[in-house]
Amino acid sequence: MNMLPTATAAEVKALRALNTRGERQRQGRYLAEGDHLCGEAIREGQAISLLVQTGREEQFARHLHSGLPVQVLSAKAFSQISDTRTPQGIAALCRLPADAGPNGLGYRVVALNGVQDPGNVGTILRTMDAAGFTGLLLDRQSADPYSPKALRAAMGAAFRLPVCQCDSLADQLREMDGYDIIAGSLEGASFYQRGPSGQRVCLLIGSEGGGLSPDVLALATQRLRLPMPGRAESLNAAVAASIMMYDFVRVWEQP
Amino acid sequence: MNMLPTATAAEVKALRALNTRGERQRQGRYLAEGDHLCGEAIREGQAISLLVQTGREEQFARHLHSGLPVQVLSAKAFSQISDTRTPQGIAALCRLPADAGPNGLGYRVVALNGVQDPGNVGTILRTMDAAGFTGLLLDRQSADPYSPKALRAAMGAAFRLPVCQCDSLADQLREMDGYDIIAGSLEGASFYQRGPSGQRVCLLIGSEGGGLSPDVLALATQRLRLPMPGRAESLNAAVAASIMMYDFVRVWEQP
């Protein structure tokens, strides 16, 4: 196993740069870090150009069996490319998937407007993948689904769901014909008193602080709020999105 | 403002120790860090013995107006007591509330069995506080609601909701008379096909990996699963708990 090539300083630097969104876009690649995510990336057929790992080869033997090229990093170099405090010592270098475009998201869409926390974006992807939602639309004010934190929270869902990132969410929504666009808002009727939805649904989620921007909100066919009979005045954005998604699951499940 | 006393090295050390659960228990205190949490702690009438802050007094003037004693820490000392990478420079030293006991949780309870992630415990408290749940029961395998990460995720809900921490969740559940104990499980009937609940509800949530332990599961009056029509095999624990809580809100809201 000592025959595995070692990454050069320049290669480590290029990997490290992938912690920023701009550099992921520029290089057209992202890093899926950790044993679980690497396994999911391989299983889901992501375009992986390289596995990088620290010297503890035996631990990751099952990934090596995948026949992918491998480079070895020192523990110190790995900690530089890693987003976590205690890295597991393995990461897969993957090609950023082509943008799905607004017409490639299927008929059960979640659209994010300024959801800046990467953990929330990842958690929303994870719930979408469980609930049977088919595609994620998000603006550039929302966190990148291919950031390390978002990938971690998504638990592999980012490999399975099509994603469309756009400059103007309002413009993209206008291109989506025949969707019932349901805005999760702090105002409006109770989410549980909403009217029936057609087959095509787009659930709009805004930031915890700012909510949905006026141009996006104006495109909603229904503006609904989750009731808060308790004392808290807001919910975590990923929690609110998940509650709404699952209420659709409940309706879809009905005979 | 330069008349504010400066914390000694020993005092800084005692504050720093509050990052561990054992030391919070031993000292009977916890730190609520950050401008928002300090404001909430004051507003909710937490027993605050001290505000600690860095030299930037003017920023926190509204807390000083509360008349609480204040100590000043250097930015370096503050970063040692802080749980965050970029501390805001203010924290409130609060007395740990007395344990509510199993009979002090009200009639809408959430019970946690080995939910180890402090962010999840905090997020569950936040949703409870929005949804009108009345008290949190949790075992010692679950994360401490008064840890810095849990407090941050709870957004003040930890100051408002009674909490009972116990060695044996099963023993505590046996003491709770007349509750419909509903287990969120990976098996059983669909959560949406459940039978009607009485006025007293206890929602049981296990860890993402291990689920509920057998002795706890055996006490459930209903064992229910959230359907997952998509491809993901699990949900984040706080998300699953929140979805279930809000489905009760939906039912309670019905005329």
Short mmCIF file of C-alpha atoms in Angstrom, two decimals:
data_model
loop_
_atom_site.label_atom_id
_atom_site.label_comp_id
_atom_site.label_asym_id
_atom_site.label_seq_id
_atom_site.Cartn_x
_atom_site.Cartn_y
_atom_site.Cartn_z
CA MET A 1 0.00 0.00 0.00
CA ASN A 2 2.96 2.31 0.32
CA MET A 3 3.04 2.48 -3.45
CA LEU A 4 0.12 4.92 -3.39
CA PRO A 5 1.23 8.31 -4.71
CA THR A 6 1.52 11.21 -2.30
CA ALA A 7 -0.24 14.49 -3.02
CA THR A 8 2.08 17.41 -3.80
CA ALA A 9 1.86 20.69 -1.92
CA ALA A 10 0.17 22.28 -4.94
CA GLU A 11 -2.42 19.49 -5.03
CA VAL A 12 -3.13 19.90 -1.32
CA LYS A 13 -3.55 23.62 -1.87
CA ALA A 14 -6.05 23.04 -4.68
CA LEU A 15 -8.04 20.64 -2.48
CA ARG A 16 -7.99 23.05 0.41
CA ALA A 17 -9.37 25.79 -1.80
CA LEU A 18 -12.50 23.69 -2.35
CA ASN A 19 -13.75 24.84 1.06
CA THR A 20 -15.00 28.00 -0.66
CA ARG A 21 -17.97 28.13 -3.01
CA GLY A 22 -16.23 30.28 -5.59
CA GLU A 23 -13.36 27.85 -5.93
CA ARG A 24 -15.72 24.87 -6.18
CA GLN A 25 -17.41 26.65 -9.08
CA ARG A 26 -14.08 27.58 -10.67
CA GLN A 27 -12.62 24.06 -10.37
CA GLY A 28 -15.98 22.41 -11.09
CA ARG A 29 -15.34 19.97 -8.23
CA TYR A 30 -16.18 19.42 -4.59
CA LEU A 31 -14.93 17.23 -1.76
CA ALA A 32 -17.14 14.62 -0.09
CA GLU A 33 -15.42 14.02 3.21
CA GLY A 34 -15.64 11.13 5.65
CA ASP A 35 -16.15 7.42 5.38
CA HIS A 36 -19.95 7.52 5.14
CA LEU A 37 -20.14 10.24 2.49
CA CYS A 38 -17.40 8.64 0.39
CA GLY A 39 -19.29 5.37 0.43
CA GLU A 40 -22.52 7.11 -0.56
CA ALA A 41 -20.78 9.06 -3.34
CA ILE A 42 -19.41 5.82 -4.79
CA ARG A 43 -22.71 3.96 -4.38
CA GLU A 44 -24.69 6.76 -5.99
CA GLY A 45 -22.36 6.90 -8.97
CA GLN A 46 -20.94 10.37 -8.46
CA ALA A 47 -18.16 11.25 -10.92
CA ILE A 48 -15.18 10.77 -8.61
CA SER A 49 -11.75 11.57 -10.00
CA LEU A 50 -9.72 10.79 -6.88
CA LEU A 51 -9.87 9.46 -3.34
CA VAL A 52 -7.53 11.23 -0.92
CA GLN A 53 -6.68 9.66 2.38
CA THR A 54 -4.22 9.64 5.21
CA GLY A 55 -1.81 6.76 5.66
CA ARG A 56 -4.24 4.51 7.53
CA GLU A 57 -5.08 2.50 4.42
CA GLU A 58 -6.65 -0.57 5.95
CA GLN A 59 -9.48 1.47 7.46
CA PHE A 60 -10.77 2.46 4.04
CA ALA A 61 -10.12 -0.75 2.17
CA ARG A 62 -13.70 -1.00 1.00
CA HIS A 63 -13.35 2.28 -0.87
CA LEU A 64 -10.06 1.19 -2.43
CA HIS A 65 -11.87 -1.82 -3.79
CA SER A 66 -13.90 0.56 -5.90
CA GLY A 67 -10.86 0.83 -8.19
CA LEU A 68 -10.64 4.62 -7.99
CA PRO A 69 -7.28 6.40 -8.08
CA VAL A 70 -5.96 7.19 -4.61
CA GLN A 71 -3.56 9.78 -3.27
CA VAL A 72 -2.09 9.82 0.22
CA LEU A 73 -1.97 12.90 2.42
CA SER A 74 -0.20 13.35 5.72
CA ALA A 75 -2.50 13.80 8.71
CA LYS A 76 -1.41 17.43 8.83
CA ALA A 77 -2.16 18.04 5.15
CA PHE A 78 -5.52 16.31 5.54
CA SER A 79 -6.46 18.52 8.47
CA GLN A 80 -5.80 21.49 6.16
CA ILE A 81 -8.24 20.32 3.51
CA SER A 82 -10.80 19.12 6.04
CA ASP A 83 -13.78 21.06 7.35
CA THR A 84 -13.94 19.10 10.62
CA ARG A 85 -11.91 19.25 13.79
CA THR A 86 -11.29 15.52 13.91
CA PRO A 87 -11.09 14.38 10.28
CA GLN A 88 -11.65 10.72 9.50
CA GLY A 89 -8.87 10.91 6.93
CA ILE A 90 -10.72 10.15 3.72
CA ALA A 91 -12.39 12.28 1.08
CA ALA A 92 -13.64 11.83 -2.47
CA LEU A 93 -12.96 14.48 -5.08
CA CYS A 94 -16.16 14.69 -7.14
CA ARG A 95 -17.18 16.61 -10.23
CA LEU A 96 -19.89 19.19 -9.53
CA PRO A 97 -23.04 17.88 -11.21
CA ALA A 98 -24.43 19.94 -14.07
CA ASP A 99 -27.12 22.34 -12.94
CA ALA A 100 -30.50 20.68 -13.33
CA GLY A 101 -32.20 23.84 -14.58
CA PRO A 102 -35.72 24.80 -13.49
CA ASN A 103 -37.27 22.16 -15.74
CA GLY A 104 -35.17 19.31 -14.38
CA LEU A 105 -36.48 19.33 -10.83
CA GLY A 106 -39.49 17.05 -11.15
CA TYR A 107 -42.95 17.85 -9.87
CA ARG A 108 -42.32 18.13 -6.14
CA VAL A 109 -39.91 21.02 -5.68
CA VAL A 110 -38.54 22.88 -2.67
CA ALA A 111 -37.31 26.42 -3.39
CA LEU A 112 -35.00 28.26 -0.99
CA ASN A 113 -34.76 32.03 -0.75
CA GLY A 114 -31.79 33.20 1.29
CA VAL A 115 -31.45 30.13 3.51
CA GLN A 116 -27.88 30.87 4.49
CA ASP A 117 -27.07 28.15 6.98
CA PRO A 118 -25.40 25.21 5.17
CA GLY A 119 -26.58 22.77 7.84
CA ASN A 120 -30.16 23.83 7.16
CA VAL A 121 -29.76 23.42 3.39
CA GLY A 122 -28.30 19.94 3.92
CA THR A 123 -31.01 18.95 6.38
CA ILE A 124 -33.69 20.12 3.94
CA LEU A 125 -32.15 17.92 1.24
CA ARG A 126 -32.17 14.98 3.65
CA THR A 127 -35.85 15.44 4.45
CA MET A 128 -36.71 15.95 0.76
CA ASP A 129 -35.02 12.65 -0.02
CA ALA A 130 -37.06 10.88 2.68
CA ALA A 131 -40.35 12.57 1.86
CA GLY A 132 -40.20 11.99 -1.88
CA PHE A 133 -39.62 15.56 -3.03
CA THR A 134 -37.88 15.57 -6.38
CA GLY A 135 -35.68 18.64 -6.79
CA LEU A 136 -34.17 21.66 -5.05
CA LEU A 137 -34.23 25.18 -6.46
CA LEU A 138 -32.22 27.82 -4.64
CA ASP A 139 -30.84 31.31 -5.07
CA ARG A 140 -27.23 32.32 -4.53
CA GLN A 141 -28.11 33.93 -1.20
CA SER A 142 -28.76 30.40 0.05
CA ALA A 143 -25.88 28.18 1.18
CA ASP A 144 -24.22 25.94 -1.40
CA PRO A 145 -25.51 22.32 -1.17
CA TYR A 146 -22.00 21.11 -2.04
CA SER A 147 -20.29 22.84 0.88
CA PRO A 148 -18.79 20.45 3.46
CA LYS A 149 -21.38 21.28 6.14
CA ALA A 150 -24.34 20.95 3.79
CA LEU A 151 -23.07 17.64 2.39
CA ARG A 152 -22.64 16.31 5.92
CA ALA A 153 -26.16 17.27 6.99
CA ALA A 154 -27.65 15.91 3.75
CA MET A 155 -26.29 12.41 4.47
CA GLY A 156 -25.98 11.56 0.79
CA ALA A 157 -29.17 13.24 -0.40
CA ALA A 158 -27.11 15.80 -2.34
CA PHE A 159 -25.92 12.92 -4.55
CA ARG A 160 -29.47 11.81 -5.33
CA LEU A 161 -31.51 14.98 -5.85
CA PRO A 162 -31.25 17.39 -8.79
CA VAL A 163 -30.34 20.94 -7.81
CA CYS A 164 -30.85 24.20 -9.68
CA GLN A 165 -28.97 27.26 -8.42
CA CYS A 166 -30.14 30.59 -9.83
CA ASP A 167 -29.42 34.29 -9.66
CA SER A 168 -33.07 35.28 -9.47
CA LEU A 169 -35.47 32.90 -7.78
CA ALA A 170 -38.43 34.95 -9.02
CA ASP A 171 -37.28 34.59 -12.65
CA GLN A 172 -36.89 30.83 -12.27
CA LEU A 173 -40.27 30.45 -10.60
CA ARG A 174 -41.89 32.22 -13.53
CA GLU A 175 -40.45 29.56 -15.82
CA MET A 176 -42.06 26.75 -13.85
CA ASP A 177 -45.43 26.19 -15.44
CA GLY A 178 -48.37 24.62 -13.67
CA TYR A 179 -46.88 24.50 -10.17
CA ASP A 180 -48.85 25.29 -7.07
CA ILE A 181 -46.33 27.64 -5.39
CA ILE A 182 -46.85 27.47 -1.65
CA ALA A 183 -45.06 30.04 0.48
CA GLY A 184 -44.12 29.17 4.03
CA SER A 185 -44.66 32.53 5.65
CA LEU A 186 -45.16 34.09 9.07
CA GLU A 187 -48.51 35.40 7.90
CA GLY A 188 -51.51 34.11 5.98
CA ALA A 189 -53.87 31.23 6.66
CA SER A 190 -52.81 28.24 8.74
CA PHE A 191 -50.79 25.74 6.73
CA TYR A 192 -53.27 23.10 7.91
CA GLN A 193 -56.25 24.95 6.46
CA ARG A 194 -54.74 25.23 2.99
CA GLY A 195 -56.59 24.46 -0.18
CA PRO A 196 -55.96 21.31 -2.21
CA SER A 197 -52.78 21.24 -4.30
CA GLY A 198 -52.37 20.03 -7.84
CA GLN A 199 -49.85 17.42 -8.81
CA ARG A 200 -47.05 19.95 -9.21
CA VAL A 201 -46.02 21.55 -5.96
CA CYS A 202 -43.27 24.04 -5.18
CA LEU A 203 -42.72 24.79 -1.51
CA LEU A 204 -41.07 28.18 -0.90
CA ILE A 205 -38.85 28.56 2.17
CA GLY A 206 -37.21 31.83 3.27
CA SER A 207 -34.58 32.71 5.83
CA GLU A 208 -35.32 32.56 9.55
CA GLY A 209 -34.62 36.24 9.98
CA GLY A 210 -35.84 37.83 6.77
CA GLY A 211 -38.50 35.45 5.46
CA LEU A 212 -39.27 35.49 1.74
CA SER A 213 -38.38 38.49 -0.40
CA PRO A 214 -41.39 40.45 -1.78
CA ASP A 215 -40.77 39.54 -5.45
CA VAL A 216 -40.74 35.84 -4.59
CA LEU A 217 -43.70 36.06 -2.22
CA ALA A 218 -45.71 37.80 -4.94
CA LEU A 219 -45.48 34.64 -7.07
CA ALA A 220 -47.00 32.36 -4.44
CA THR A 221 -50.38 30.83 -5.18
CA GLN A 222 -50.91 30.25 -1.44
CA ARG A 223 -49.30 32.10 1.46
CA LEU A 224 -49.46 29.96 4.60
CA ARG A 225 -48.05 29.97 8.10
CA LEU A 226 -47.30 27.22 10.58
CA PRO A 227 -49.34 28.01 13.67
CA MET A 228 -47.30 28.63 16.84
CA PRO A 229 -49.61 28.09 19.80
CA GLY A 230 -46.59 28.16 22.16
CA ARG A 231 -44.34 31.03 23.09
CA ALA A 232 -41.53 30.77 20.53
CA GLU A 233 -41.89 33.18 17.64
CA SER A 234 -40.04 31.20 15.00
CA LEU A 235 -38.87 27.78 13.97
CA ASN A 236 -35.55 26.63 12.58
CA ALA A 237 -35.78 26.99 8.78
CA ALA A 238 -34.98 23.32 8.10
CA VAL A 239 -37.53 22.27 10.71
CA ALA A 240 -40.25 24.48 9.23
CA ALA A 241 -39.51 23.18 5.73
CA SER A 242 -39.56 19.58 6.97
CA ILE A 243 -42.85 19.98 8.82
CA MET A 244 -44.47 21.37 5.66
CA MET A 245 -42.96 18.69 3.41
CA TYR A 246 -44.23 15.96 5.67
CA ASP A 247 -47.72 17.37 5.78
CA PHE A 248 -47.73 16.80 2.03
CA VAL A 249 -46.55 13.23 2.68
CA ARG A 250 -49.53 12.82 5.00
CA VAL A 251 -51.92 14.03 2.30
CA TRP A 252 -50.27 11.96 -0.43
CA GLU A 253 -50.50 8.90 1.77
CA GLN A 254 -54.24 9.15 2.18
CA PRO A 255 -56.15 6.50 0.28
CA MET B 1 -17.08 52.13 32.38
CA ASN B 2 -13.47 51.32 33.19
CA MET B 3 -14.55 50.90 36.76
CA LEU B 4 -16.02 47.48 35.99
CA PRO B 5 -14.04 44.80 37.81
CA THR B 6 -11.86 42.44 35.80
CA ALA B 7 -12.22 38.68 36.19
CA THR B 8 -9.26 36.96 37.85
CA ALA B 9 -7.48 34.04 36.21
CA ALA B 10 -9.20 31.69 38.67
CA GLU B 11 -12.60 33.12 37.77
CA VAL B 12 -11.88 32.70 34.06
CA LYS B 13 -10.87 29.11 34.71
CA ALA B 14 -14.12 28.40 36.58
CA LEU B 15 -16.14 29.89 33.73
CA ARG B 16 -14.19 27.94 31.15
CA ALA B 17 -14.92 24.71 33.01
CA LEU B 18 -18.65 25.28 32.43
CA ASN B 19 -18.19 23.95 28.91
CA THR B 20 -18.46 20.44 30.38
CA ARG B 21 -21.67 18.92 31.71
CA GLY B 22 -20.07 17.52 34.85
CA GLU B 23 -18.74 20.89 35.87
CA ARG B 24 -22.08 22.60 35.18
CA GLN B 25 -23.66 20.08 37.55
CA ARG B 26 -20.92 20.52 40.14
CA GLN B 27 -21.04 24.32 40.07
CA GLY B 28 -24.82 24.38 39.62
CA ARG B 29 -24.43 27.02 36.91
CA TYR B 30 -24.25 27.44 33.16
CA LEU B 31 -23.24 30.13 30.71
CA ALA B 32 -25.69 31.69 28.26
CA GLU B 33 -23.47 33.20 25.61
CA GLY B 34 -24.14 35.87 23.02
CA ASP B 35 -26.19 39.02 22.86
CA HIS B 36 -29.48 37.31 21.95
CA LEU B 37 -29.31 34.58 24.59
CA CYS B 38 -28.29 37.03 27.33
CA GLY B 39 -31.25 39.22 26.45
CA GLU B 40 -33.59 36.20 26.53
CA ALA B 41 -32.14 34.99 29.85
CA ILE B 42 -32.76 38.39 31.42
CA ARG B 43 -36.22 38.74 29.91
CA GLU B 44 -37.26 35.24 31.02
CA GLY B 45 -36.11 35.91 34.56
CA GLN B 46 -33.29 33.37 34.75
CA ALA B 47 -31.30 33.55 37.99
CA ILE B 48 -28.25 35.42 36.66
CA SER B 49 -25.41 36.04 39.09
CA LEU B 50 -23.05 37.79 36.69
CA LEU B 51 -22.64 39.18 33.20
CA VAL B 52 -19.16 38.74 31.74
CA GLN B 53 -18.07 40.75 28.75
CA THR B 54 -15.10 41.99 26.81
CA GLY B 55 -14.14 45.66 26.91
CA ARG B 56 -16.57 46.78 24.22
CA GLU B 57 -19.05 48.07 26.79
CA GLU B 58 -21.23 50.28 24.64
CA GLN B 59 -22.35 47.33 22.53
CA PHE B 60 -24.08 45.66 25.44
CA ALA B 61 -25.44 48.74 27.20
CA ARG B 62 -28.97 47.37 27.21
CA HIS B 63 -27.88 44.41 29.31
CA LEU B 64 -25.98 46.68 31.72
CA HIS B 65 -29.22 48.55 32.26
CA SER B 66 -30.61 45.41 33.81
CA GLY B 67 -28.59 46.26 36.93
CA LEU B 68 -26.75 42.95 37.05
CA PRO B 69 -23.17 42.72 38.29
CA VAL B 70 -20.63 42.79 35.44
CA GLN B 71 -17.09 41.54 35.06
CA VAL B 72 -14.75 42.37 32.22
CA LEU B 73 -12.67 39.78 30.38
CA SER B 74 -9.97 40.35 27.82
CA ALA B 75 -10.84 39.17 24.31
CA LYS B 76 -8.34 36.35 24.79
CA ALA B 77 -9.87 35.22 28.08
CA PHE B 78 -13.33 35.42 26.58
CA SER B 79 -12.34 33.22 23.65
CA GLN B 80 -11.23 30.65 26.24
CA ILE B 81 -14.62 30.50 27.95
CA SER B 82 -16.52 30.68 24.66
CA ASP B 83 -17.86 27.78 22.66
CA THR B 84 -17.81 29.72 19.38
CA ARG B 85 -15.03 30.65 17.00
CA THR B 86 -16.03 34.29 16.80
CA PRO B 87 -17.47 35.15 20.22
CA GLN B 88 -19.71 38.18 20.55
CA GLY B 89 -18.06 38.99 23.84
CA ILE B 90 -20.92 38.68 26.28
CA ALA B 91 -22.27 35.86 28.43
CA ALA B 92 -24.61 35.50 31.40
CA LEU B 93 -23.71 33.22 34.27
CA CYS B 94 -26.99 31.56 35.26
CA ARG B 95 -28.04 29.17 38.00
CA LEU B 96 -29.05 25.75 36.68
CA PRO B 97 -32.81 25.49 37.23
CA ALA B 98 -34.02 22.86 39.67
CA ASP B 99 -34.98 19.64 37.94
CA ALA B 100 -38.70 19.71 37.17
CA GLY B 101 -39.21 16.05 38.04
CA PRO B 102 -41.47 13.79 36.01
CA ASN B 103 -44.60 15.38 37.46
CA GLY B 104 -43.55 18.93 36.63
CA LEU B 105 -43.60 18.61 32.86
CA GLY B 106 -47.22 19.37 32.07
CA TYR B 107 -49.47 17.30 29.83
CA ARG B 108 -47.64 17.58 26.51
CA VAL B 109 -44.24 16.00 27.01
CA VAL B 110 -41.35 15.10 24.72
CA ALA B 111 -39.05 12.34 26.04
CA LEU B 112 -35.55 11.82 24.60
CA ASN B 113 -33.72 8.50 24.70
CA GLY B 114 -30.05 8.82 23.76
CA VAL B 115 -30.36 11.89 21.56
CA GLN B 116 -26.68 12.78 21.77
CA ASP B 117 -26.38 15.76 19.47
CA PRO B 118 -26.73 19.00 21.49
CA GLY B 119 -27.92 20.90 18.41
CA ASN B 120 -30.76 18.40 18.05
CA VAL B 121 -31.76 18.68 21.72
CA GLY B 122 -31.79 22.48 21.42
CA THR B 123 -33.76 22.42 18.18
CA ILE B 124 -36.31 20.07 19.75
CA LEU B 125 -36.75 22.52 22.64
CA ARG B 126 -37.25 25.35 20.16
CA THR B 127 -39.95 23.45 18.28
CA MET B 128 -41.62 22.37 21.56
CA ASP B 129 -41.80 26.00 22.58
CA ALA B 130 -43.44 26.96 19.27
CA ALA B 131 -45.80 23.98 19.16
CA GLY B 132 -47.06 24.33 22.72
CA PHE B 133 -45.44 21.25 24.22
CA THR B 134 -44.99 21.74 27.93
CA GLY B 135 -41.95 19.85 29.21
CA LEU B 136 -38.84 17.86 28.24
CA LEU B 137 -37.88 14.53 29.80
CA LEU B 138 -34.49 13.11 28.87
CA ASP B 139 -31.99 10.49 29.94
CA ARG B 140 -28.34 11.12 30.63
CA GLN B 141 -27.37 9.53 27.32
CA SER B 142 -29.01 12.55 25.68
CA ALA B 143 -27.14 15.83 25.36
CA ASP B 144 -27.44 18.39 28.14
CA PRO B 145 -29.99 21.12 27.27
CA TYR B 146 -27.74 23.63 29.09
CA SER B 147 -24.66 22.99 26.96
CA PRO B 148 -23.58 25.95 24.81
CA LYS B 149 -24.61 24.30 21.53
CA ALA B 150 -28.02 23.21 22.84
CA LEU B 151 -28.74 26.64 24.31
CA ARG B 152 -27.85 28.27 21.01
CA ALA B 153 -30.13 25.99 18.98
CA ALA B 154 -32.97 26.39 21.51
CA MET B 155 -33.04 30.19 21.00
CA GLY B 156 -34.26 30.83 24.52
CA ALA B 157 -36.67 27.89 24.78
CA ALA B 158 -34.43 26.30 27.44
CA PHE B 159 -35.29 29.25 29.69
CA ARG B 160 -39.01 28.72 29.28
CA LEU B 161 -39.61 24.97 29.36
CA PRO B 162 -39.31 22.69 32.39
CA VAL B 163 -36.74 19.91 31.99
CA CYS B 164 -36.41 16.61 33.83
CA GLN B 165 -33.12 14.71 33.43
CA CYS B 166 -33.17 11.13 34.62
CA ASP B 167 -30.96 8.07 34.94
CA SER B 168 -33.60 5.66 33.71
CA LEU B 169 -36.12 6.93 31.21
CA ALA B 170 -38.17 3.76 31.62
CA ASP B 171 -38.48 4.31 35.39
CA GLN B 172 -39.59 7.92 34.88
CA LEU B 173 -42.12 6.98 32.21
CA ARG B 174 -43.69 4.48 34.62
CA GLU B 175 -44.28 7.35 37.05
CA MET B 176 -46.20 9.36 34.49
CA ASP B 177 -49.82 8.35 34.92
CA GLY B 178 -52.42 8.65 32.22
CA TYR B 179 -50.13 9.61 29.37
CA ASP B 180 -50.53 8.29 25.86
CA ILE B 181 -46.88 7.34 25.20
CA ILE B 182 -46.24 7.54 21.49
CA ALA B 183 -42.97 6.10 20.22
CA GLY B 184 -41.41 7.52 17.08
CA SER B 185 -39.99 4.35 15.61
CA LEU B 186 -38.71 2.98 12.31
CA GLU B 187 -41.39 0.31 12.48
CA GLY B 188 -45.08 0.10 13.28
CA ALA B 189 -48.09 1.78 11.71
CA SER B 190 -47.78 5.07 9.87
CA PHE B 191 -47.72 8.04 12.20
CA TYR B 192 -50.58 9.49 10.15
CA GLN B 193 -52.80 6.45 10.74
CA ARG B 194 -52.48 6.61 14.51
CA GLY B 195 -55.36 6.31 16.89
CA PRO B 196 -56.74 9.29 18.80
CA SER B 197 -54.72 10.53 21.76
CA GLY B 198 -55.96 11.55 25.15
CA GLN B 199 -55.21 14.91 26.67
CA ARG B 200 -51.87 13.75 28.09
CA VAL B 201 -49.31 12.96 25.44
CA CYS B 202 -45.68 11.89 25.74
CA LEU B 203 -43.78 11.70 22.45
CA LEU B 204 -40.76 9.36 22.62
CA ILE B 205 -37.74 10.15 20.42
CA GLY B 206 -34.66 7.93 20.11
CA SER B 207 -31.24 8.42 18.56
CA GLU B 208 -30.80 8.52 14.78
CA GLY B 209 -28.55 5.52 14.87
CA GLY B 210 -29.91 3.34 17.64
CA GLY B 211 -33.57 4.27 17.89
CA LEU B 212 -35.36 3.66 21.17
CA SER B 213 -34.02 1.18 23.70
CA PRO B 214 -36.18 -1.93 24.22
CA ASP B 215 -37.18 -1.11 27.82
CA VAL B 216 -38.43 2.29 26.75
CA LEU B 217 -40.13 1.03 23.61
CA ALA B 218 -41.97 -1.56 25.70
CA LEU B 219 -43.75 1.24 27.57
CA ALA B 220 -45.18 2.86 24.44
CA THR B 221 -48.94 2.78 23.99
CA GLN B 222 -48.49 3.33 20.24
CA ARG B 223 -45.45 2.54 18.10
CA LEU B 224 -45.49 4.63 14.95
CA ARG B 225 -43.19 5.44 12.06
CA LEU B 226 -42.94 8.42 9.75
CA PRO B 227 -43.40 7.06 6.23
CA MET B 228 -40.42 7.57 3.91
CA PRO B 229 -41.69 7.32 0.36
CA GLY B 230 -38.37 8.67 -0.96
CA ARG B 231 -34.93 7.07 -0.93
CA ALA B 232 -33.44 8.31 2.34
CA GLU B 233 -33.64 5.79 5.14
CA SER B 234 -33.70 8.16 8.06
CA LEU B 235 -34.45 11.67 9.17
CA ASN B 236 -32.52 13.98 11.43
CA ALA B 237 -33.74 13.32 15.00
CA ALA B 238 -34.81 16.91 15.64
CA VAL B 239 -36.62 16.99 12.30
CA ALA B 240 -38.47 13.75 13.01
CA ALA B 241 -39.47 15.00 16.48
CA SER B 242 -40.61 18.32 15.04
CA ILE B 243 -42.70 16.71 12.30
CA MET B 244 -44.47 14.56 14.89
CA MET B 245 -45.00 17.46 17.30
CA TYR B 246 -46.52 19.57 14.58
CA ASP B 247 -48.87 16.84 13.49
CA PHE B 248 -50.29 17.11 17.00
CA VAL B 249 -50.56 20.87 16.51
CA ARG B 250 -52.58 20.14 13.35
CA VAL B 251 -54.94 17.87 15.27
CA TRP B 252 -55.25 20.24 18.23
CA GLU B 253 -56.02 23.08 15.85
CA GLN B 254 -59.00 21.31 14.30
CA PRO B 255 -62.33 22.80 15.32
#
